[in-house]
Coordinates of C-alpha atoms in Angstrom, one line a residue:
Chain A
M1 CA 110.1 11.9 94.5
K2 CA 113.0 9.7 94.6
A3 CA 114.7 8.8 91.4
F4 CA 114.9 5.2 92.5
D5 CA 113.9 3.2 95.6
L6 CA 117.2 3.4 97.7
E7 CA 115.7 0.9 100.3
Q8 CA 115.0 -1.5 97.5
V9 CA 118.4 -1.1 95.9
R10 CA 120.1 -1.7 99.4
K11 CA 118.1 -5.0 99.8
D12 CA 119.6 -6.1 96.2
F13 CA 123.1 -6.1 97.7
P14 CA 123.6 -9.1 100.1
I15 CA 126.8 -7.8 101.5
L16 CA 125.3 -4.7 102.9
S17 CA 123.6 -6.7 105.5
R18 CA 126.9 -7.8 107.0
A19 CA 128.4 -6.3 110.1
V20 CA 132.1 -5.2 110.6
N21 CA 133.5 -4.8 114.0
G22 CA 130.0 -5.2 115.3
K23 CA 128.6 -2.3 113.4
P24 CA 126.7 -2.4 110.1
L25 CA 129.0 -2.1 107.2
V26 CA 129.2 1.3 105.6
Y27 CA 131.0 0.8 102.2
L28 CA 132.5 4.1 100.9
D29 CA 135.3 2.4 98.9
N30 CA 133.4 2.3 95.6
A31 CA 136.2 3.8 93.6
A32 CA 138.1 0.8 94.3
T33 CA 135.6 -1.7 93.6
A34 CA 131.8 -1.8 93.8
Q35 CA 129.5 -4.3 95.6
K36 CA 127.6 -6.8 93.7
P37 CA 123.8 -7.2 93.6
A38 CA 122.2 -10.5 94.0
C39 CA 121.4 -10.8 90.2
V40 CA 125.0 -10.5 89.3
I41 CA 126.0 -13.4 91.7
Q42 CA 123.1 -15.4 90.5
A43 CA 124.1 -14.9 86.9
L44 CA 127.5 -16.5 87.9
T45 CA 126.2 -19.5 89.5
N46 CA 123.4 -19.9 87.0
Y47 CA 126.0 -20.1 84.3
Y48 CA 128.2 -22.6 86.1
E49 CA 125.3 -24.7 87.2
H50 CA 123.4 -24.8 83.8
Y51 CA 125.4 -23.9 80.7
N52 CA 129.1 -23.9 81.4
A53 CA 130.9 -24.5 78.2
N54 CA 133.6 -23.1 76.1
I55 CA 132.3 -20.6 73.6
H56 CA 132.5 -20.2 69.8
R57 CA 132.8 -23.2 67.5
G58 CA 131.0 -25.5 69.7
I59 CA 128.1 -27.3 68.1
H60 CA 126.4 -28.6 71.4
T61 CA 123.8 -26.9 73.3
L62 CA 125.7 -25.8 76.1
S63 CA 128.3 -24.1 74.0
E64 CA 125.7 -22.4 71.9
E65 CA 123.9 -21.1 74.9
A66 CA 127.2 -19.9 76.5
T67 CA 128.3 -18.2 73.2
S68 CA 125.0 -16.4 72.8
A69 CA 125.0 -15.2 76.5
Y70 CA 128.6 -14.0 76.2
E71 CA 127.9 -12.2 72.8
A72 CA 124.7 -10.8 74.1
V73 CA 126.7 -9.0 76.7
R74 CA 128.9 -7.4 74.0
E75 CA 125.8 -5.9 72.6
S76 CA 124.7 -4.8 76.0
I77 CA 127.9 -2.9 76.4
R78 CA 127.9 -1.5 73.0
D79 CA 124.5 0.1 73.8
F80 CA 125.8 1.3 77.2
I81 CA 128.4 3.3 75.8
A82 CA 126.5 4.3 72.6
A83 CA 129.0 2.6 70.3
P84 CA 128.2 2.7 66.6
C85 CA 129.3 -0.9 65.9
L86 CA 129.6 -4.2 67.8
R87 CA 132.8 -5.4 66.4
S88 CA 134.8 -2.7 68.1
V89 CA 133.9 -3.8 71.7
I90 CA 136.8 -6.0 72.9
F91 CA 136.9 -7.8 76.2
T92 CA 140.0 -7.7 78.3
R93 CA 140.8 -8.6 81.9
N94 CA 140.6 -5.0 83.1
A95 CA 141.0 -1.5 82.1
T96 CA 144.8 -1.7 82.7
E97 CA 145.1 -4.6 80.2
A98 CA 143.0 -2.6 77.7
V99 CA 145.5 0.4 78.0
N100 CA 148.3 -2.0 77.6
L101 CA 146.8 -3.4 74.5
V102 CA 146.6 0.0 72.9
A103 CA 150.2 1.0 74.0
H104 CA 151.6 -2.3 72.5
S105 CA 149.6 -2.6 69.5
W106 CA 148.7 0.9 68.3
G107 CA 151.7 2.4 70.0
R108 CA 154.6 0.4 68.9
T109 CA 153.4 0.9 65.4
N110 CA 152.6 4.6 65.4
I111 CA 154.7 6.2 68.0
L112 CA 158.0 7.5 66.7
P113 CA 161.0 9.3 68.2
G114 CA 160.2 12.9 69.1
D115 CA 156.5 12.2 69.2
E116 CA 154.6 13.5 72.3
I117 CA 152.0 11.8 74.5
V118 CA 149.8 14.1 76.4
L119 CA 148.6 13.0 79.9
S120 CA 146.9 14.7 82.6
A121 CA 148.6 15.3 86.1
M122 CA 146.0 13.1 87.7
E123 CA 146.2 9.9 85.7
H124 CA 146.0 6.7 87.6
H125 CA 149.4 4.6 87.3
S126 CA 147.5 2.4 84.7
N127 CA 147.0 5.2 82.3
L128 CA 150.6 6.4 82.9
V129 CA 153.2 3.7 83.3
P130 CA 152.3 2.0 79.9
W131 CA 152.9 5.3 78.2
Q132 CA 156.1 5.9 80.1
L133 CA 157.3 2.4 79.1
L134 CA 156.2 3.1 75.4
A135 CA 157.9 6.6 75.4
S136 CA 161.1 5.3 76.7
E137 CA 161.2 2.4 74.2
R138 CA 160.2 4.6 71.2
G139 CA 162.0 7.7 72.1
A140 CA 159.0 9.7 72.6
K141 CA 158.1 12.3 75.3
L142 CA 155.4 12.5 77.9
V143 CA 153.9 16.0 78.3
Y144 CA 151.4 16.9 81.1
L145 CA 148.2 18.8 81.4
E146 CA 148.5 20.7 84.5
L147 CA 145.7 21.1 87.0
T148 CA 144.1 24.4 88.3
E149 CA 144.0 25.1 92.0
S150 CA 140.7 23.4 92.3
G151 CA 142.1 20.3 90.4
E152 CA 140.5 20.9 87.2
I153 CA 142.0 20.8 83.6
D154 CA 143.1 24.1 82.3
L155 CA 141.9 24.2 78.7
Q156 CA 144.1 27.2 77.8
Q157 CA 147.2 25.3 79.0
A158 CA 146.0 22.2 77.2
A159 CA 145.6 24.2 74.0
S160 CA 149.4 25.2 74.4
V161 CA 150.4 21.7 75.1
I162 CA 148.6 19.8 72.4
G163 CA 150.2 20.5 69.1
A164 CA 152.0 19.3 66.1
R165 CA 154.1 16.7 67.8
T166 CA 151.1 15.3 69.9
K167 CA 150.3 11.8 68.7
L168 CA 148.0 10.9 71.5
V169 CA 146.0 12.4 74.3
A170 CA 145.4 9.8 77.3
V171 CA 143.1 11.2 79.8
T172 CA 140.9 10.1 82.6
M173 CA 137.2 10.8 82.3
M174 CA 136.9 11.2 86.0
S175 CA 139.8 11.3 88.6
N176 CA 139.9 8.5 91.1
V177 CA 141.4 11.0 93.6
L178 CA 139.9 14.4 93.1
G179 CA 136.6 13.2 91.5
T180 CA 137.2 15.9 88.8
I181 CA 135.1 15.3 85.6
V182 CA 137.5 15.9 82.6
P183 CA 136.0 17.9 79.7
V184 CA 137.0 15.1 77.3
A185 CA 135.1 16.5 74.2
E186 CA 137.0 19.7 74.4
L187 CA 140.3 18.0 74.7
A188 CA 139.3 15.7 71.8
K189 CA 138.6 18.8 69.7
L190 CA 142.1 20.2 70.3
A191 CA 143.7 16.7 69.8
H192 CA 142.0 16.0 66.6
A193 CA 142.7 19.4 65.2
A194 CA 146.4 18.6 65.9
G195 CA 146.0 15.2 64.1
A196 CA 146.3 13.2 67.4
L197 CA 144.2 10.4 69.0
V198 CA 142.4 10.4 72.2
L199 CA 142.3 7.6 74.7
V200 CA 139.9 7.9 77.6
D201 CA 140.3 6.0 80.9
G202 CA 136.8 5.4 81.9
A203 CA 137.4 3.3 84.8
Q204 CA 135.8 5.9 87.0
G205 CA 133.7 7.7 84.7
V206 CA 131.7 5.0 83.0
P207 CA 130.3 3.4 86.1
H208 CA 128.9 6.8 87.3
L209 CA 128.2 9.0 84.2
K210 CA 126.0 8.3 81.2
T211 CA 128.6 7.7 78.5
S212 CA 128.5 8.0 74.8
V213 CA 131.7 7.3 72.8
T214 CA 130.3 9.6 70.0
E215 CA 129.7 12.5 72.5
L216 CA 133.0 12.0 74.1
D217 CA 134.5 12.1 70.5
C218 CA 137.3 9.8 71.6
D219 CA 139.2 7.3 69.7
F220 CA 139.6 4.6 72.4
L221 CA 137.8 4.0 75.6
V222 CA 138.7 1.6 78.5
F223 CA 136.9 0.7 81.4
S224 CA 136.4 -2.2 84.1
L225 CA 133.3 -3.9 84.9
H226 CA 134.0 -4.5 88.6
K227 CA 133.7 -0.9 89.4
M228 CA 130.2 -1.0 88.0
L229 CA 128.6 -3.9 89.9
G230 CA 130.1 -6.5 87.9
P231 CA 132.6 -9.3 88.9
T232 CA 136.4 -8.7 88.8
G233 CA 138.2 -9.9 85.7
V234 CA 136.4 -8.2 83.0
G235 CA 137.6 -5.1 81.3
V236 CA 136.5 -3.5 78.1
L237 CA 138.4 -1.7 75.1
W238 CA 136.4 0.2 72.5
G239 CA 138.2 1.8 69.6
R240 CA 137.1 3.2 66.3
P241 CA 137.0 0.1 64.1
E242 CA 139.2 1.4 61.4
L243 CA 142.0 1.9 64.1
L244 CA 141.5 -1.5 65.5
E245 CA 141.5 -3.1 61.9
A246 CA 144.9 -1.6 61.2
M247 CA 146.4 -2.6 64.6
P248 CA 148.4 -5.8 65.0
P249 CA 147.3 -8.3 67.5
F250 CA 148.2 -7.9 71.2
L251 CA 148.2 -11.4 72.6
S252 CA 148.2 -14.4 70.1
G253 CA 147.1 -18.0 70.2
G254 CA 143.8 -19.6 70.0
D255 CA 140.4 -17.8 69.1
M256 CA 142.2 -14.8 67.6
I257 CA 143.2 -16.7 64.4
G258 CA 141.5 -17.1 61.1
S259 CA 143.7 -19.8 59.5
V260 CA 147.0 -21.2 60.8
W261 CA 149.6 -23.0 58.6
R262 CA 152.8 -24.4 59.7
D263 CA 154.7 -21.1 58.9
R264 CA 152.1 -18.4 58.9
V265 CA 148.8 -17.3 60.3
K266 CA 145.9 -15.2 59.2
F267 CA 144.1 -13.3 62.0
N268 CA 140.5 -13.6 62.9
E269 CA 138.3 -10.5 62.3
L270 CA 137.4 -7.9 65.0
P271 CA 136.7 -8.2 67.9
Y272 CA 138.1 -11.7 68.1
K273 CA 141.6 -10.7 66.7
F274 CA 142.1 -9.1 70.2
E275 CA 140.5 -11.9 72.3
A276 CA 143.2 -14.6 72.4
G277 CA 142.5 -17.7 74.4
T278 CA 139.4 -18.8 76.3
P279 CA 137.9 -15.5 77.8
N280 CA 136.5 -14.9 81.1
I281 CA 133.1 -16.4 79.9
A282 CA 131.2 -16.5 83.4
D283 CA 132.3 -13.1 84.6
V284 CA 131.5 -11.4 81.1
I285 CA 128.0 -13.1 81.4
A286 CA 127.5 -11.8 85.0
S287 CA 128.7 -8.3 83.8
G288 CA 125.7 -8.4 81.6
A289 CA 123.4 -8.5 84.6
A290 CA 125.3 -5.7 86.2
I291 CA 124.7 -3.6 83.0
D292 CA 121.0 -4.5 83.1
Y293 CA 120.8 -3.4 86.7
L294 CA 122.3 -0.1 86.0
N295 CA 120.0 0.5 82.9
R296 CA 117.0 -0.2 85.1
L297 CA 118.0 2.5 87.5
G298 CA 119.0 4.7 84.8
M299 CA 122.3 6.3 84.5
D300 CA 120.8 9.8 84.8
N301 CA 119.3 8.9 88.1
V302 CA 122.6 7.1 89.3
R303 CA 124.3 10.5 88.6
A304 CA 121.6 12.6 90.3
H305 CA 121.9 10.5 93.3
E306 CA 125.7 10.7 93.5
I307 CA 125.4 14.5 93.1
E308 CA 123.1 14.7 96.1
L309 CA 125.3 12.6 98.2
T310 CA 128.6 14.4 97.3
K311 CA 126.8 17.8 97.8
Y312 CA 125.7 16.7 101.2
A313 CA 129.1 15.2 102.3
L314 CA 131.1 18.2 101.0
N315 CA 128.8 20.5 103.0
R316 CA 129.0 18.4 106.2
M317 CA 132.8 18.1 105.7
K318 CA 132.9 21.9 106.3
E319 CA 132.1 21.3 110.0
L320 CA 135.6 19.7 110.4
D321 CA 137.7 22.7 111.2
D322 CA 140.8 20.6 110.3
A323 CA 139.7 18.7 107.2
L324 CA 141.4 19.6 103.8
V325 CA 139.3 18.4 100.9
Y326 CA 140.8 18.1 97.5
G327 CA 139.3 18.7 94.0
P328 CA 136.5 20.8 92.8
L329 CA 133.9 21.7 95.5
D330 CA 131.0 22.1 93.2
A331 CA 129.3 18.7 93.2
N332 CA 128.2 19.0 89.6
K333 CA 131.8 19.1 88.4
R334 CA 132.8 16.1 90.1
G335 CA 131.9 12.5 90.8
G336 CA 131.3 11.0 94.2
V337 CA 134.8 10.6 95.2
I338 CA 136.1 12.7 98.1
S339 CA 139.8 12.8 98.9
F340 CA 140.7 14.5 102.1
N341 CA 143.3 14.9 104.8
F342 CA 142.4 15.7 108.4
A343 CA 144.5 17.5 111.0
D344 CA 147.9 16.0 111.7
V345 CA 146.3 12.5 111.3
H346 CA 147.9 10.2 108.7
P347 CA 145.3 8.7 106.2
H348 CA 146.2 5.2 107.3
D349 CA 145.3 6.0 110.8
I350 CA 142.0 7.7 109.7
G351 CA 141.1 4.5 107.8
Q352 CA 142.0 2.3 110.7
I353 CA 139.8 4.2 113.1
L354 CA 136.9 4.3 110.7
N355 CA 137.1 0.6 110.1
E356 CA 136.5 0.2 113.9
S357 CA 133.0 1.8 113.1
G358 CA 132.5 -0.6 110.3
I359 CA 133.2 2.1 107.7
A360 CA 135.4 1.2 104.7
I361 CA 137.3 4.0 103.1
R362 CA 140.7 3.8 101.2
A363 CA 143.9 5.5 102.3
G364 CA 147.1 5.9 100.4
H365 CA 148.3 7.1 97.2
H366 CA 145.5 5.7 95.1
C367 CA 147.9 4.5 92.4
C368 CA 148.4 8.3 91.7
Q369 CA 151.9 9.0 93.1
P370 CA 152.7 11.9 90.7
L371 CA 149.5 13.6 91.8
M372 CA 150.3 13.1 95.4
R373 CA 153.7 14.7 95.0
D374 CA 152.0 17.7 93.3
L375 CA 149.6 17.9 96.2
K376 CA 152.6 17.6 98.4
V377 CA 151.1 14.9 100.5
A378 CA 152.0 11.2 101.0
G379 CA 148.6 10.1 100.7
T380 CA 145.0 11.0 101.2
A381 CA 142.1 9.4 102.8
R382 CA 139.2 8.8 100.3
A383 CA 135.4 8.2 100.6
S384 CA 133.7 7.2 97.3
F385 CA 129.9 6.6 96.9
Y386 CA 127.7 4.6 94.7
I387 CA 124.0 3.9 94.1
Y388 CA 123.4 2.1 97.5
N389 CA 124.9 4.8 99.9
T390 CA 122.8 7.1 101.9
K391 CA 123.0 10.3 103.8
D392 CA 122.6 8.4 107.0
E393 CA 125.9 6.6 106.1
I394 CA 127.5 10.0 105.4
D395 CA 126.4 11.2 108.9
Q396 CA 128.1 8.1 110.5
F397 CA 131.2 8.8 108.5
L398 CA 131.3 12.2 109.8
E399 CA 130.8 11.0 113.4
A400 CA 133.7 8.5 113.0
L401 CA 135.9 11.3 111.5
Q402 CA 135.3 13.3 114.7
E403 CA 136.2 10.2 116.8
A404 CA 139.4 9.8 114.9
D405 CA 140.3 13.3 115.8
K406 CA 139.6 12.3 119.5
V407 CA 141.7 9.1 119.5
M408 CA 144.6 10.7 117.6
G409 CA 144.7 14.1 119.1
H410 CA 143.2 14.5 122.4
V411 CA 144.3 11.2 123.8
A412 CA 147.9 12.2 123.3
C413 CA 147.5 15.6 124.9
R414 CA 145.7 14.3 128.0
Chain B
M1 CA 139.9 -4.2 124.0
S2 CA 139.5 -1.1 122.0
L3 CA 141.3 0.5 119.2
A4 CA 143.0 2.8 121.8
D5 CA 144.2 -0.3 123.9
D6 CA 145.5 -2.1 120.9
L7 CA 146.9 0.2 118.5
Y8 CA 146.8 3.8 119.7
R9 CA 148.2 3.4 123.2
E10 CA 149.5 6.5 124.9
T11 CA 153.1 5.6 124.4
I12 CA 152.7 5.2 120.8
L13 CA 150.8 8.6 120.2
D14 CA 153.4 10.1 122.5
H15 CA 156.2 9.0 120.2
Y16 CA 154.1 9.9 117.2
H17 CA 153.3 13.5 118.3
H18 CA 156.9 14.0 119.7
P19 CA 159.1 11.8 117.7
R20 CA 162.7 11.4 119.2
N21 CA 165.8 11.9 117.1
Q22 CA 164.2 13.4 114.1
G23 CA 166.1 15.1 111.4
A24 CA 169.3 14.6 109.4
L25 CA 172.7 13.9 110.8
E26 CA 175.4 16.0 109.0
D27 CA 178.3 13.7 109.9
A28 CA 176.5 10.4 109.4
T29 CA 178.6 7.6 108.2
V30 CA 175.7 5.7 106.7
K31 CA 172.4 7.0 105.2
T32 CA 169.7 4.4 104.2
E33 CA 166.3 5.0 102.7
G34 CA 163.3 2.7 103.3
V35 CA 160.0 2.9 101.6
N36 CA 156.7 0.8 102.0
P37 CA 155.5 1.3 98.5
L38 CA 151.8 0.0 99.6
C39 CA 151.2 2.8 101.9
G40 CA 153.7 5.4 101.1
D41 CA 155.5 5.3 104.5
E42 CA 159.1 6.7 104.0
V43 CA 162.1 6.7 106.2
T44 CA 165.6 8.0 105.8
L45 CA 168.0 6.7 108.4
Y46 CA 171.3 8.3 109.3
L47 CA 173.6 6.4 111.4
K48 CA 177.1 7.5 112.8
V49 CA 179.1 4.4 113.6
D50 CA 182.3 4.6 115.6
S51 CA 184.3 1.5 116.3
D52 CA 181.4 -0.7 115.5
A53 CA 179.0 1.2 117.8
I54 CA 176.1 3.6 116.9
S55 CA 177.4 6.8 118.4
D56 CA 174.4 8.8 116.9
I57 CA 171.3 8.1 115.0
K58 CA 168.6 10.3 113.4
L59 CA 165.7 9.6 111.3
E60 CA 163.5 11.6 108.7
A61 CA 160.3 9.8 108.7
H62 CA 157.0 10.4 106.9
G63 CA 154.3 8.1 107.6
C64 CA 151.5 6.9 109.9
S65 CA 151.5 6.9 113.5
I66 CA 152.7 3.2 113.8
N67 CA 155.6 3.9 111.5
M68 CA 156.7 7.2 113.1
A69 CA 156.4 5.7 116.6
S70 CA 158.1 2.7 115.8
G71 CA 161.1 4.5 114.3
S72 CA 161.2 6.9 117.2
M73 CA 161.4 4.0 119.8
M74 CA 163.9 2.3 117.6
S75 CA 166.3 5.3 117.6
E76 CA 166.1 5.5 121.5
A77 CA 166.6 1.6 121.7
V78 CA 169.6 1.3 119.6
L79 CA 171.5 4.6 120.4
G80 CA 174.8 3.9 121.9
Q81 CA 174.6 0.2 121.3
S82 CA 177.3 -1.8 119.3
L83 CA 176.1 -3.0 116.0
E84 CA 175.8 -6.5 117.2
Q85 CA 173.6 -5.4 119.9
A86 CA 171.6 -3.2 117.6
M87 CA 171.0 -6.2 115.4
S88 CA 170.0 -8.4 118.3
V89 CA 167.4 -5.8 119.5
A90 CA 166.0 -5.6 115.9
G91 CA 166.0 -9.4 116.0
V92 CA 163.9 -9.4 119.3
F93 CA 161.6 -6.8 117.9
K94 CA 160.8 -8.5 114.5
N95 CA 160.3 -11.7 116.4
M96 CA 157.8 -10.0 118.6
M97 CA 156.0 -8.7 115.7
L98 CA 156.1 -11.6 113.5
G99 CA 156.1 -14.5 116.1
G100 CA 153.2 -16.4 117.2
S101 CA 150.3 -15.3 119.4
Q102 CA 152.3 -15.3 122.6
E103 CA 153.0 -12.0 124.3
T104 CA 156.7 -11.4 124.3
A105 CA 158.4 -10.0 127.3
L106 CA 161.1 -7.7 126.5
P107 CA 164.0 -6.6 128.9
E108 CA 163.2 -3.5 131.0
E109 CA 165.2 -1.0 128.7
L110 CA 163.1 -2.1 125.7
E111 CA 159.7 -1.6 127.6
D112 CA 158.4 1.0 125.3
L113 CA 158.6 -1.3 122.3
E114 CA 156.0 -3.5 124.0
A115 CA 153.4 -0.9 123.2
L116 CA 153.7 -1.8 119.6
Q117 CA 152.6 -5.6 120.3
G118 CA 148.9 -4.4 119.8
V119 CA 149.8 -3.8 116.2
R120 CA 150.0 -7.6 115.5
K121 CA 146.3 -7.7 115.7
Y122 CA 146.2 -5.6 112.5
P123 CA 148.3 -7.4 109.9
V124 CA 148.3 -4.6 107.3
R125 CA 150.0 -2.4 109.9
I126 CA 152.9 -4.7 110.8
K127 CA 154.7 -3.6 107.8
C128 CA 154.5 0.0 109.0
A129 CA 156.0 -1.0 112.5
L130 CA 158.8 -3.1 110.7
L131 CA 160.0 -0.5 108.2
P132 CA 162.3 1.5 110.3
W133 CA 163.8 -1.7 111.7
N134 CA 164.3 -3.3 108.4
T135 CA 166.0 0.1 107.1
L136 CA 168.2 -0.2 110.3
L137 CA 169.3 -3.8 109.4
E138 CA 170.2 -2.6 105.9
A139 CA 172.0 0.4 107.3
I140 CA 174.2 -1.8 109.6
E141 CA 174.7 -4.2 106.6
T142 CA 175.9 -1.2 104.4
S143 CA 178.2 0.1 107.3
R144 CA 179.8 -3.3 107.9
A145 CA 180.3 -3.7 104.0
K146 CA 182.0 -0.2 104.0
G147 CA 184.3 -1.2 106.9
E148 CA 185.5 -4.3 105.2
D149 CA 186.2 -2.3 102.1
H150 CA 188.4 0.0 104.1
Q151 CA 190.2 -2.9 105.5
E152 CA 190.9 -4.3 102.2

């Protein structure tokens, strides 16, 4: 029996009925952003049509409705990541802003010359560049967790790298290139034993894996709602409350204050201390509809569906003699993200030819240039799956790849 | 029109699979690097400039078919030309790629370049085609600046 009704799920996404270049859209670029179900789009218009108002402190009906809808999503998110308390769930613009918040606020007060920040060799630029800047500002050093041949974390090497100088271990939960699922809890054990904190970049992990901050045993978790059926413009920072309490504000201005005098200010309590200015009310509210949708499907079912698709795709890709697939080959150890290169064809040319068949994939460095250098490639082509993808779509993808080989190779040799 | 008619014409694929003037130039007078940070196309361009003319040219290019083919065609088009002529060819090419919808007729010796006109239909790929040419213009500028330094 199917874990959920795939046909019904597909009907919930209006965009899936459009055509691209005369062919039905096959959307395999979910690691970049996910499509939105009708309920999310409706939540947006419903807010603007019925209770658009600024939140907090309003004493009129619209403002009260908007405030309670906005705050209800904070609770949905707390529940979604199994966080112990509500006040440590902070809304940001995206995961990148959440990392920057921690780098500026926690980093500048805690990172000292000679300290080490440990990153994996497969971090997205958003969990790398903020630490690079912080390290160079504070005279600290970046140290890397190297990957095994199959693109996995080497826990032995990790144990040798995480030590007395380590102040922070910042790692992805799941690689946006290799699909690798990182053993965060094991790394956290090493980090905490060394007195260091752990920040998890959940931009790829949280949308696809059942997540509990207690099980991950991390100190900070960041993620973005647009990769999990929500609108763009909403990110989340979760942090251990005692850490957030001790951290200075990141942005300042309205909403984040308790009291303001001509010459001084007392900051607001958590989470508002970190939510300066009018937030992205509409998109936060619509994000709540996205979380509800995922909860209805069940994250265990989401994961099972993706393992099935990934297994099928990895298996079918073996048919292509010249395809080189990166990352772990065991679907249980990876998410539904498949990076590959194909014969002598540049990834952009693969992307272009697939687009001709209505198939959307991504090509390039995927904001992971250091990893591309390690793999000794300029870029990869990447197909990534989500709840609405089907085996039939993977078949079409494979057919189009064979077509790419024909266009790029055989035509030239004719 | 299909993808093969617009984008992957035989001329382009021929230059992609067998790029002309590839490699490094030991006695280059100018070396300029160009990158397209969005897609990761990279080109290192070597020019040997003798009395204001390009007496030799080589490229080390890494990128997609459009970038590679465009660079290869460029090297053929400007080899032996004066800097002035090379700039004018670059101008004609850029105009063709960035200009309006009209098909541009090129002089006979630049006919190969016409194959790249189809790229205009794929806006994100125009940058790939322009990279070698913008790098060439930068190299010519560097070469001229050097020349002026020597004269001073």
